Amino acid sequence: MEKYSFLNIVRHGLRGHRHWQPVWRNPRLKTRYDVVIIGGGGQGLATAYYLAKRHGITNVAVLEKGWLGGGNTGRNTTAIRSNYFYPESTNFFEHSLKLYEGLSHELNYNVMLSQRGVLTLAHNPHQMDMLERWSNSILLQGIDAEMLDVGQVRSFLPLLDTRRSARFPIYGGFIQRRGGVARHDAVAWGYARAADALGVDIVQNCEVTDIEVSGRRVLGVRTRDGLVRADKVAIAVAGNSSVVAQMAGLSLPIVSGALQAMVSEPVKPALDGLVVSPTVHAYISQSDRGEILIGGRADGYPSYGQRGALPALEDTLSAALNLFPSFSRLKLMRQWAGIVDISPDSSPIVGRTPVTGLYLSTGWGTGGFKAIPAGGDTLAHTIAHDRPHPLIEPFGLDRFTTGRFVNEAAAAGVDH
Ligand code: FAD
Ligand code: PYC
C-alpha cells in the first residue's frame, strides 16, 4: 500500500488522482438482471446490499440517473431518531436506529454516527403536556425518551434563548438521547461499496425512461443505454416517484415539493445536540465541520425545483434566530433543497404494488434518511419473498383504499 505522506497527497493532487483504487466498479450494463433497482440514493443502495447480503440475490443492478447520493440522501440534514408516535412507526424506526448503531461495523465503513441527542422544544404548558403524552407513548414501547425542564434544556444548549421574556419562551422539552446524526455521503458510499463487493452492479448516469409491463407483470426497464429485462423492479427515486411510477401505469397519492436547508460559516463547537421547534418551524444542529445547520418546513406548494429560495430562507432564519439570537452574527454560507415525496399521512409507502414484480419505496417525505437501513432491509426481504416484511406491512400502498392510515404528521420533525 502506498504511504499517505504529505508529498504523496500533493503528488496525487497534481496528477489528477490517477491510479486511485475506485471504491466501486463501473460495470457495463447487462441486458438482464434478477432485480433492477431504480435510484441510487440510500434507500436503493441499502435494498441492493441487503438483497445480496441477507438473501443471496446478487444479480442486481442499481440504476442511477445522476451520481450516487445526488438526490435527497446527499442533501439532507441527517437527523436520526426513532421517536415517532404510533407503534407501527416506532417499531420500524427503532429497527433502523439499531441497524445504524451497528452500521459502521456492518459495512466496514465509518458512517460517523453521532448519538448526540435530538431535543424537541415546548413553548407553552399545553405543548409540555403533549410532549409528555408523546414521550410516555414511546417509553411504553420500550424506546428511550426523557422530559427535560427549562433548566435541563439550558444546560444541554447554553446558547438557546431560555429567558421567559423571549418571543417564544421555552418551557422544557423531550429528548431522545440515542438520536443524533450520521454522515450522509458515507451512508450512501458505505452501502454502495459493500453492495458492489457482493456483486451488485451500480450504474451511474443511467436514467430509466420507461418501465416495461405486460398483463400487470413487470418485464424490465428501458434506459438511455437500452432495454434491461428483470423479473423484479423496485422504484426508490424519492422526489421523482410519481413520474417513475406513472411509467408502469401507477398513480401515487404523493405530492412532491422542495425541502430546504442552509449552513453558516464554520465555528468552534457550540451545539451538542439537534434541536427542533415545531412551533417556530426550525431545527438546528452543528455539523462535524463546524457549520451551524438550519432547516425548516417543506415549501407549501408542489414543485420539482431542486433549489433554495429567498422566502424559505427568511422564514427559517428568523425562526432559528428567535431560538438562538447570538447566531445573527454568523455569515450564511450555503442554501440548497431536495425534492421530497409527501404522502397524505406523512408515512412512507413501501412494498408491493398492483403490478406483479414491481415494488415501491417512497413517501419518505422529510424523514427517510434515518430510515435507510430499515427501508433497505425490509424492502429486500419483501422483494426476496414477494411478501411484505412484517415491519412494513402497515405502510403498503393498499392503506389508501383500506383507510388504515398511520398519521405521523405531528412526529415528522418538520412541518410538511
Ligand atoms: P434519494 O436519495 O433522493 O435517491 C433517489 C435517487 O433516484 C436520486 O439519486 C435520483 O437521481 C434517482 N432517480 C430519480 N429518477 C430516476 C430515474 N428515472 N432513473 C434513475 N434514477 C433516478 N431525512 C431524515 O431522516 N432526517 C433528516 O434530517 C432529513 N433532512 C432532510 C433535509 C432536506 C433538505 C431534505 C431534502 C431531505 C431530508 N430528509 C431527512 C429526507 C431524506 O433525505 C430522504 O427521505 C431520503 O434521503 C430518501 O432517500 P432515497 O434513497 O429514497 O432518495
Ligand atoms: O425526520 O427528524 C427528521 C427531520 C429533522 C429535520 C428534517 N427531518
Short mmCIF file of C-alpha atoms and ligand atoms in Angstrom, two decimals:
data_model
loop_
_atom_site.label_atom_id
_atom_site.label_comp_id
_atom_site.label_asym_id
_atom_site.label_seq_id
_atom_site.Cartn_x
_atom_site.Cartn_y
_atom_site.Cartn_z
CA MET A 1 0.00 0.00 0.00
CA GLU A 2 1.20 3.49 -0.84
CA LYS A 3 2.26 5.70 2.08
CA TYR A 4 -0.07 8.62 2.85
CA SER A 5 2.68 11.20 3.26
CA PHE A 6 2.08 14.90 2.62
CA LEU A 7 4.24 14.60 -0.52
CA ASN A 8 2.14 11.73 -1.89
CA ILE A 9 -1.08 13.65 -1.35
CA VAL A 10 0.35 16.66 -3.25
CA ARG A 11 1.63 14.33 -5.99
CA HIS A 12 -1.82 12.72 -6.37
CA GLY A 13 -3.43 16.17 -6.48
CA LEU A 14 -1.14 17.33 -9.29
CA ARG A 15 -1.55 14.10 -11.26
CA GLY A 16 -5.36 14.40 -11.17
CA HIS A 17 -6.00 11.37 -8.94
CA ARG A 18 -4.53 8.79 -11.33
CA HIS A 19 -4.04 5.23 -10.02
CA TRP A 20 -6.50 5.65 -7.17
CA GLN A 21 -8.39 2.46 -6.49
CA PRO A 22 -12.10 3.05 -7.25
CA VAL A 23 -14.34 2.31 -4.30
CA TRP A 24 -16.86 0.52 -6.52
CA ARG A 25 -16.67 -0.81 -10.09
CA ASN A 26 -18.02 0.99 -13.12
CA PRO A 27 -19.72 -2.02 -14.72
CA ARG A 28 -21.22 -2.32 -18.19
CA LEU A 29 -24.99 -2.52 -18.03
CA LYS A 30 -26.14 -6.09 -18.71
CA THR A 31 -29.32 -6.83 -20.63
CA ARG A 32 -30.81 -8.96 -17.85
CA TYR A 33 -30.88 -8.94 -14.03
CA ASP A 34 -32.94 -10.74 -11.41
CA VAL A 35 -33.67 -7.41 -9.73
CA VAL A 36 -33.32 -3.85 -11.03
CA ILE A 37 -33.48 -1.01 -8.51
CA ILE A 38 -34.24 2.42 -9.93
CA GLY A 39 -32.49 5.12 -7.88
CA GLY A 40 -29.03 5.21 -6.34
CA GLY A 41 -29.91 7.01 -3.13
CA GLY A 42 -29.57 5.46 0.30
CA GLN A 43 -32.85 3.51 0.01
CA GLY A 44 -31.96 1.92 -3.33
CA LEU A 45 -28.38 1.13 -2.35
CA ALA A 46 -29.35 -0.34 1.03
CA THR A 47 -32.00 -2.50 -0.65
CA ALA A 48 -29.39 -3.83 -3.08
CA TYR A 49 -26.94 -4.51 -0.24
CA TYR A 50 -29.44 -6.46 1.89
CA LEU A 51 -30.70 -8.41 -1.16
CA ALA A 52 -27.15 -9.62 -1.73
CA LYS A 53 -26.08 -9.97 1.88
CA ARG A 54 -29.17 -11.49 3.51
CA HIS A 55 -30.90 -13.22 0.61
CA GLY A 56 -28.00 -14.23 -1.65
CA ILE A 57 -29.57 -12.35 -4.61
CA THR A 58 -26.57 -10.77 -6.31
CA ASN A 59 -27.65 -10.46 -9.95
CA VAL A 60 -28.91 -6.98 -9.10
CA ALA A 61 -28.45 -3.58 -10.76
CA VAL A 62 -28.90 -0.17 -9.18
CA LEU A 63 -29.58 2.36 -11.96
CA GLU A 64 -28.96 5.98 -11.06
CA LYS A 65 -29.72 8.82 -13.45
CA GLY A 66 -27.05 11.08 -11.92
CA TRP A 67 -24.47 10.28 -9.28
CA LEU A 68 -24.84 8.17 -6.12
CA GLY A 69 -26.38 10.15 -3.29
CA GLY A 70 -27.00 13.15 -5.59
CA GLY A 71 -30.69 13.18 -4.57
CA ASN A 72 -32.02 13.69 -1.06
CA THR A 73 -29.53 11.32 0.54
CA GLY A 74 -26.72 13.80 -0.10
CA ARG A 75 -28.87 16.87 0.62
CA ASN A 76 -30.45 16.03 3.93
CA THR A 77 -29.74 17.28 7.43
CA THR A 78 -29.09 13.76 8.77
CA ALA A 79 -31.39 13.63 11.82
CA ILE A 80 -31.71 10.07 13.08
CA ARG A 81 -34.24 9.12 15.74
CA SER A 82 -36.99 6.61 16.42
CA ASN A 83 -39.30 8.81 18.49
CA TYR A 84 -42.42 8.60 16.32
CA PHE A 85 -45.86 8.24 17.91
CA TYR A 86 -47.65 5.11 16.71
CA PRO A 87 -46.24 1.61 17.35
CA GLU A 88 -46.22 0.84 13.60
CA SER A 89 -43.73 3.68 13.10
CA THR A 90 -41.66 3.35 16.26
CA ASN A 91 -41.13 -0.38 15.59
CA PHE A 92 -39.89 0.38 12.11
CA PHE A 93 -37.72 3.40 13.02
CA GLU A 94 -36.30 1.71 16.12
CA HIS A 95 -35.21 -1.18 13.88
CA SER A 96 -33.49 1.42 11.70
CA LEU A 97 -31.79 3.13 14.63
CA LYS A 98 -30.49 -0.23 15.87
CA LEU A 99 -29.14 -1.02 12.40
CA TYR A 100 -27.49 2.43 12.37
CA GLU A 101 -25.86 1.64 15.71
CA GLY A 102 -24.04 -1.29 14.09
CA LEU A 103 -23.71 0.12 10.57
CA SER A 104 -20.05 1.24 10.54
CA HIS A 105 -19.10 -2.25 11.66
CA GLU A 106 -21.53 -4.00 9.28
CA LEU A 107 -20.23 -2.07 6.25
CA ASN A 108 -16.64 -1.70 7.47
CA TYR A 109 -17.09 1.99 6.61
CA ASN A 110 -17.27 4.81 9.12
CA VAL A 111 -20.71 6.41 8.76
CA MET A 112 -19.84 8.77 11.63
CA LEU A 113 -22.95 8.07 13.66
CA SER A 114 -23.01 10.60 16.49
CA GLN A 115 -25.73 9.93 19.08
CA ARG A 116 -25.73 13.43 20.49
CA GLY A 117 -29.46 13.61 21.28
CA VAL A 118 -32.49 15.02 19.47
CA LEU A 119 -34.44 17.54 21.54
CA THR A 120 -37.97 18.75 20.74
CA LEU A 121 -38.94 22.02 22.42
CA ALA A 122 -42.18 23.07 24.11
CA HIS A 123 -43.03 26.77 24.17
CA ASN A 124 -46.09 26.68 26.44
CA PRO A 125 -47.63 24.46 29.14
CA HIS A 126 -50.03 22.84 26.65
CA GLN A 127 -47.09 21.73 24.48
CA MET A 128 -45.37 20.32 27.58
CA ASP A 129 -48.48 18.18 28.14
CA MET A 130 -48.38 17.00 24.54
CA LEU A 131 -44.68 16.13 24.75
CA GLU A 132 -45.33 14.25 28.00
CA ARG A 133 -48.01 12.21 26.25
CA TRP A 134 -45.70 11.58 23.29
CA SER A 135 -42.73 10.54 25.42
CA ASN A 136 -44.92 8.28 27.58
CA SER A 137 -46.20 6.57 24.44
CA ILE A 138 -42.61 5.95 23.35
CA LEU A 139 -41.47 4.75 26.76
CA LEU A 140 -44.35 2.27 26.79
CA GLN A 141 -42.96 0.88 23.54
CA GLY A 142 -39.56 0.33 25.18
CA ILE A 143 -37.83 3.23 23.45
CA ASP A 144 -35.75 5.85 25.26
CA ALA A 145 -37.35 9.23 25.89
CA GLU A 146 -36.84 11.81 28.60
CA MET A 147 -38.68 15.00 29.57
CA LEU A 148 -36.46 18.00 30.36
CA ASP A 149 -37.46 21.10 32.28
CA VAL A 150 -36.23 24.50 31.16
CA GLY A 151 -33.15 24.33 33.42
CA GLN A 152 -32.12 20.99 31.92
CA VAL A 153 -32.71 22.36 28.41
CA ARG A 154 -30.45 25.33 29.28
CA SER A 155 -27.63 23.06 30.47
CA PHE A 156 -27.92 20.97 27.29
CA LEU A 157 -27.95 24.02 24.96
CA PRO A 158 -26.48 27.04 26.76
CA LEU A 159 -26.80 29.30 23.67
CA LEU A 160 -30.57 28.79 23.40
CA ASP A 161 -32.59 31.82 24.49
CA THR A 162 -34.33 30.43 27.57
CA ARG A 163 -35.38 33.77 29.04
CA ARG A 164 -39.09 33.92 29.96
CA SER A 165 -39.23 37.24 28.06
CA ALA A 166 -38.18 35.55 24.78
CA ARG A 167 -40.57 35.87 21.84
CA PHE A 168 -41.19 32.10 22.12
CA PRO A 169 -40.32 31.21 25.73
CA ILE A 170 -39.04 27.70 26.41
CA TYR A 171 -40.99 25.64 28.94
CA GLY A 172 -38.97 22.45 28.50
CA GLY A 173 -38.66 19.66 26.01
CA PHE A 174 -38.38 15.99 25.28
CA ILE A 175 -35.14 14.33 24.27
CA GLN A 176 -34.21 11.03 22.68
CA ARG A 177 -30.57 10.69 23.71
CA ARG A 178 -29.90 7.81 21.29
CA GLY A 179 -30.99 10.06 18.43
CA GLY A 180 -28.37 12.06 16.56
CA VAL A 181 -26.76 12.43 13.17
CA ALA A 182 -24.58 10.47 10.72
CA ARG A 183 -22.52 11.45 7.69
CA HIS A 184 -24.96 11.28 4.73
CA ASP A 185 -22.43 10.66 1.93
CA ALA A 186 -20.76 7.95 3.99
CA VAL A 187 -24.07 6.11 4.34
CA ALA A 188 -24.54 6.09 0.55
CA TRP A 189 -20.90 5.26 -0.19
CA GLY A 190 -20.69 2.59 2.52
CA TYR A 191 -23.74 0.74 1.19
CA ALA A 192 -22.51 1.19 -2.40
CA ARG A 193 -19.07 -0.21 -1.68
CA ALA A 194 -20.44 -3.16 0.29
CA ALA A 195 -23.12 -3.97 -2.34
CA ASP A 196 -20.56 -3.73 -5.14
CA ALA A 197 -18.23 -6.11 -3.30
CA LEU A 198 -21.07 -8.65 -3.20
CA GLY A 199 -21.51 -8.42 -6.98
CA VAL A 200 -24.24 -5.77 -7.35
CA ASP A 201 -23.82 -3.63 -10.50
CA ILE A 202 -24.10 0.07 -9.70
CA VAL A 203 -24.58 2.04 -12.89
CA GLN A 204 -24.50 5.84 -12.71
CA ASN A 205 -25.62 8.28 -15.42
CA CYS A 206 -28.24 5.71 -16.40
CA GLU A 207 -31.72 7.21 -16.38
CA VAL A 208 -34.72 4.89 -16.51
CA THR A 209 -37.08 6.30 -19.12
CA ASP A 210 -39.79 3.64 -19.08
CA ILE A 211 -40.95 0.54 -17.24
CA GLU A 212 -41.97 -2.43 -19.36
CA VAL A 213 -45.19 -4.05 -18.15
CA SER A 214 -47.28 -6.73 -19.79
CA GLY A 215 -50.58 -8.03 -18.38
CA ARG A 216 -49.93 -6.42 -14.95
CA ARG A 217 -46.48 -8.06 -14.69
CA VAL A 218 -43.20 -6.19 -14.86
CA LEU A 219 -40.76 -7.25 -17.58
CA GLY A 220 -37.93 -4.77 -17.15
CA VAL A 221 -36.94 -1.18 -17.69
CA ARG A 222 -35.95 0.97 -20.60
CA THR A 223 -32.90 3.18 -20.08
CA ARG A 224 -30.97 5.65 -22.18
CA ASP A 225 -28.49 2.77 -22.68
CA GLY A 226 -31.11 0.25 -23.85
CA LEU A 227 -33.63 -2.27 -22.57
CA VAL A 228 -32.87 -4.21 -19.38
CA ARG A 229 -35.01 -7.23 -18.57
CA ALA A 230 -35.73 -8.08 -14.93
CA ASP A 231 -38.17 -10.30 -13.00
CA LYS A 232 -38.40 -7.71 -10.27
CA VAL A 233 -38.05 -3.93 -10.32
CA ALA A 234 -38.00 -1.58 -7.32
CA ILE A 235 -38.66 2.17 -7.55
CA ALA A 236 -36.62 4.15 -4.99
CA VAL A 237 -36.45 7.59 -6.57
CA ALA A 238 -37.63 9.96 -3.78
CA GLY A 239 -38.84 13.27 -5.36
CA ASN A 240 -39.49 11.56 -8.72
CA SER A 241 -41.74 8.72 -7.54
CA SER A 242 -44.96 9.89 -9.23
CA VAL A 243 -43.20 10.33 -12.58
CA VAL A 244 -41.46 6.95 -12.47
CA ALA A 245 -44.48 5.02 -11.09
CA GLN A 246 -46.57 6.51 -13.90
CA MET A 247 -44.26 4.70 -16.35
CA ALA A 248 -45.85 1.48 -15.06
CA GLY A 249 -49.36 2.98 -15.12
CA LEU A 250 -49.48 3.61 -11.37
CA SER A 251 -50.89 6.79 -9.86
CA LEU A 252 -49.48 7.51 -6.42
CA PRO A 253 -51.07 9.54 -3.60
CA ILE A 254 -47.94 11.69 -3.42
CA VAL A 255 -47.25 15.41 -3.53
CA SER A 256 -43.67 16.42 -4.38
CA GLY A 257 -42.10 19.64 -3.18
CA ALA A 258 -38.87 21.24 -2.05
CA LEU A 259 -37.41 20.96 1.41
CA GLN A 260 -34.67 23.49 2.02
CA ALA A 261 -31.73 23.76 4.39
CA MET A 262 -28.75 26.04 4.91
CA VAL A 263 -25.42 26.27 6.72
CA SER A 264 -23.44 29.09 8.29
CA GLU A 265 -19.71 29.60 8.14
CA PRO A 266 -17.91 27.09 10.40
CA VAL A 267 -17.41 27.97 14.05
CA LYS A 268 -15.96 26.22 17.08
CA PRO A 269 -18.16 23.60 18.83
CA ALA A 270 -21.25 25.46 20.05
CA LEU A 271 -24.15 22.99 19.91
CA ASP A 272 -24.12 19.48 21.28
CA GLY A 273 -27.40 18.03 20.05
CA LEU A 274 -30.01 18.58 17.38
CA VAL A 275 -32.88 20.80 18.50
CA VAL A 276 -36.30 21.04 16.86
CA SER A 277 -39.02 23.58 17.48
CA PRO A 278 -42.27 22.54 15.80
CA THR A 279 -43.72 25.92 16.84
CA VAL A 280 -41.29 28.27 15.11
CA HIS A 281 -40.58 25.64 12.42
CA ALA A 282 -36.84 25.38 12.64
CA TYR A 283 -34.32 22.73 13.59
CA ILE A 284 -30.68 23.38 14.25
CA SER A 285 -27.53 21.34 14.75
CA GLN A 286 -23.81 21.75 14.18
CA SER A 287 -22.04 19.72 11.53
CA ASP A 288 -18.72 17.98 12.14
CA ARG A 289 -17.12 20.73 10.05
CA GLY A 290 -18.43 23.34 12.48
CA GLU A 291 -21.19 24.84 10.32
CA ILE A 292 -24.47 25.68 12.03
CA LEU A 293 -27.00 23.66 10.05
CA ILE A 294 -30.52 25.08 9.89
CA GLY A 295 -33.67 23.68 8.31
CA GLY A 296 -37.34 24.46 8.36
CA ARG A 297 -40.64 23.30 6.96
CA ALA A 298 -41.17 21.98 3.44
CA ASP A 299 -42.28 24.53 0.85
CA GLY A 300 -46.04 24.87 0.94
CA TYR A 301 -46.58 24.20 -2.78
CA PRO A 302 -45.70 21.34 -5.16
CA SER A 303 -42.57 21.72 -7.24
CA TYR A 304 -39.71 19.85 -8.90
CA GLY A 305 -37.34 22.83 -8.47
CA GLN A 306 -34.37 21.45 -6.62
CA ARG A 307 -33.01 24.73 -5.30
CA GLY A 308 -33.33 27.13 -2.39
CA ALA A 309 -35.48 30.26 -2.47
CA LEU A 310 -35.49 33.56 -0.57
CA PRO A 311 -38.88 33.30 1.24
CA ALA A 312 -37.94 29.99 2.91
CA LEU A 313 -34.55 31.39 3.79
CA GLU A 314 -36.05 34.42 5.54
CA ASP A 315 -38.74 32.37 7.26
CA THR A 316 -36.40 29.69 8.56
CA LEU A 317 -33.64 32.06 9.59
CA SER A 318 -35.97 34.30 11.54
CA ALA A 319 -37.34 31.19 13.31
CA ALA A 320 -33.82 29.97 14.11
CA LEU A 321 -32.73 33.41 15.36
CA ASN A 322 -35.71 33.53 17.70
CA LEU A 323 -34.19 30.48 19.38
CA PHE A 324 -30.50 31.42 19.11
CA PRO A 325 -30.22 35.23 18.86
CA SER A 326 -26.40 35.10 19.01
CA PHE A 327 -26.33 33.26 15.65
CA SER A 328 -27.31 36.55 13.98
CA ARG A 329 -23.57 37.32 13.97
CA LEU A 330 -22.79 34.33 11.73
CA LYS A 331 -22.45 34.55 7.95
CA LEU A 332 -24.65 32.26 5.93
CA MET A 333 -22.57 30.14 3.58
CA ARG A 334 -24.89 27.93 1.55
CA GLN A 335 -28.56 27.09 0.95
CA TRP A 336 -29.97 24.16 -1.02
CA ALA A 337 -33.05 21.99 -1.49
CA GLY A 338 -34.13 18.46 -2.26
CA ILE A 339 -37.47 17.29 -3.62
CA VAL A 340 -39.39 15.22 -1.10
CA ASP A 341 -42.34 12.95 -1.79
CA ILE A 342 -45.06 13.54 0.76
CA SER A 343 -47.84 11.04 1.41
CA PRO A 344 -51.25 12.03 2.84
CA ASP A 345 -50.49 10.55 6.29
CA SER A 346 -46.80 11.60 6.35
CA SER A 347 -45.74 7.94 6.50
CA PRO A 348 -43.76 6.01 3.89
CA ILE A 349 -45.28 3.88 1.15
CA VAL A 350 -43.16 0.74 0.86
CA GLY A 351 -43.71 -2.73 -0.52
CA ARG A 352 -45.58 -4.44 -3.33
CA THR A 353 -47.76 -2.74 -5.94
CA PRO A 354 -50.70 -3.96 -8.06
CA VAL A 355 -48.12 -4.73 -10.80
CA THR A 356 -46.57 -8.14 -10.09
CA GLY A 357 -42.82 -7.87 -9.57
CA LEU A 358 -42.91 -4.08 -9.09
CA TYR A 359 -42.03 -2.68 -5.65
CA LEU A 360 -42.07 0.82 -4.17
CA SER A 361 -40.01 2.78 -1.68
CA THR A 362 -41.49 6.27 -1.48
CA GLY A 363 -43.36 8.74 0.73
CA TRP A 364 -40.31 9.19 2.94
CA GLY A 365 -41.08 12.90 2.94
CA THR A 366 -38.74 14.83 5.19
CA GLY A 367 -37.61 11.78 7.16
CA GLY A 368 -36.22 8.94 5.04
CA PHE A 369 -32.53 9.29 5.84
CA LYS A 370 -33.00 7.79 9.28
CA ALA A 371 -34.98 5.02 7.57
CA ILE A 372 -32.29 3.94 5.10
CA PRO A 373 -31.08 0.79 6.92
CA ALA A 374 -34.57 -0.44 7.82
CA GLY A 375 -36.08 0.62 4.48
CA GLY A 376 -33.40 -1.34 2.64
CA ASP A 377 -33.58 -4.34 4.94
CA THR A 378 -37.37 -4.68 4.83
CA LEU A 379 -37.76 -3.94 1.12
CA ALA A 380 -35.05 -6.52 0.30
CA HIS A 381 -36.98 -9.08 2.36
CA THR A 382 -40.22 -8.13 0.59
CA ILE A 383 -38.61 -8.47 -2.85
CA ALA A 384 -36.88 -11.76 -2.00
CA HIS A 385 -40.07 -13.41 -0.65
CA ASP A 386 -42.65 -11.40 -2.60
CA ARG A 387 -44.37 -10.94 0.77
CA PRO A 388 -44.26 -7.75 2.87
CA HIS A 389 -41.81 -7.77 5.75
CA PRO A 390 -43.93 -7.51 8.94
CA LEU A 391 -42.39 -4.13 9.80
CA ILE A 392 -43.60 -2.53 6.58
CA GLU A 393 -46.95 -4.29 6.34
CA PRO A 394 -48.72 -1.19 7.78
CA PHE A 395 -47.05 1.03 5.14
CA GLY A 396 -48.39 -0.61 1.97
CA LEU A 397 -49.99 1.31 -0.88
CA ASP A 398 -53.21 -0.56 -0.09
CA ARG A 399 -53.80 1.56 3.04
CA PHE A 400 -55.14 4.31 0.79
CA THR A 401 -58.01 2.01 -0.16
CA THR A 402 -58.50 0.35 3.25
CA GLY A 403 -58.23 3.66 5.12
CA ARG A 404 -55.76 2.28 7.70
CA PHE A 405 -53.58 5.39 7.80
CA VAL A 406 -50.60 5.84 10.13
CA ASN A 407 -50.80 9.59 10.64
CA GLU A 408 -47.38 10.76 11.78
CA ALA A 409 -47.65 14.41 10.69
CA ALA A 410 -47.10 15.60 14.26
CA ALA A 411 -43.97 13.46 14.77
CA ALA A 412 -42.42 14.13 11.38
CA GLY A 413 -39.82 16.51 12.80
CA VAL A 414 -40.59 19.30 10.34
CA ASP A 415 -43.92 20.55 9.10
CA HIS A 416 -45.00 19.11 5.74
P1 FAD B 1 -32.73 9.89 -2.94
O1 FAD B 1 -31.51 9.97 -2.10
O2 FAD B 1 -33.32 11.17 -3.43
O3 FAD B 1 -32.41 8.93 -4.14
C1 FAD B 1 -33.25 8.78 -5.26
C2 FAD B 1 -32.39 8.73 -6.49
O4 FAD B 1 -33.19 8.36 -7.60
C3 FAD B 1 -31.73 10.05 -6.83
O5 FAD B 1 -30.32 9.92 -6.75
C4 FAD B 1 -32.22 10.34 -8.25
O6 FAD B 1 -31.22 10.92 -9.08
C5 FAD B 1 -32.60 8.96 -8.73
N1 FAD B 1 -33.58 8.95 -9.84
C6 FAD B 1 -34.71 9.69 -9.96
N2 FAD B 1 -35.34 9.39 -11.11
C7 FAD B 1 -34.61 8.43 -11.73
C8 FAD B 1 -34.74 7.72 -12.94
N3 FAD B 1 -35.77 7.94 -13.79
N4 FAD B 1 -33.79 6.79 -13.27
C9 FAD B 1 -32.74 6.56 -12.44
N5 FAD B 1 -32.57 7.21 -11.28
C10 FAD B 1 -33.49 8.13 -10.91
N6 FAD B 1 -34.48 12.61 6.49
C11 FAD B 1 -34.13 12.28 7.78
O7 FAD B 1 -34.36 11.15 8.20
N7 FAD B 1 -33.54 13.18 8.58
C12 FAD B 1 -33.30 14.46 8.20
O8 FAD B 1 -32.74 15.26 8.95
C13 FAD B 1 -33.68 14.84 6.90
N8 FAD B 1 -33.47 16.10 6.47
C14 FAD B 1 -33.74 16.44 5.19
C15 FAD B 1 -33.39 17.72 4.76
C16 FAD B 1 -33.55 18.08 3.43
C17 FAD B 1 -33.16 19.46 2.99
C18 FAD B 1 -34.09 17.12 2.51
C19 FAD B 1 -34.27 17.50 1.06
C20 FAD B 1 -34.47 15.84 2.94
C21 FAD B 1 -34.30 15.49 4.28
N9 FAD B 1 -34.61 14.22 4.76
C22 FAD B 1 -34.27 13.85 6.04
C23 FAD B 1 -35.28 13.24 3.91
C24 FAD B 1 -34.30 12.25 3.31
O9 FAD B 1 -33.20 12.93 2.74
C25 FAD B 1 -34.96 11.38 2.24
O10 FAD B 1 -36.18 10.87 2.72
C26 FAD B 1 -34.07 10.21 1.86
O11 FAD B 1 -32.78 10.66 1.50
C27 FAD B 1 -34.70 9.45 0.71
O12 FAD B 1 -33.75 8.52 0.22
P2 FAD B 1 -33.97 7.87 -1.19
O13 FAD B 1 -32.85 6.94 -1.44
O14 FAD B 1 -35.36 7.36 -1.26
O15 FAD B 1 -33.94 9.10 -2.18
O1 PYC B 2 -37.00 13.46 10.17
O2 PYC B 2 -36.30 14.10 12.14
C1 PYC B 2 -36.49 14.30 10.94
C2 PYC B 2 -36.04 15.55 10.37
C3 PYC B 2 -35.50 16.58 11.02
C4 PYC B 2 -35.24 17.50 10.08
C5 PYC B 2 -35.63 17.04 8.87
N1 PYC B 2 -36.13 15.82 9.06
#
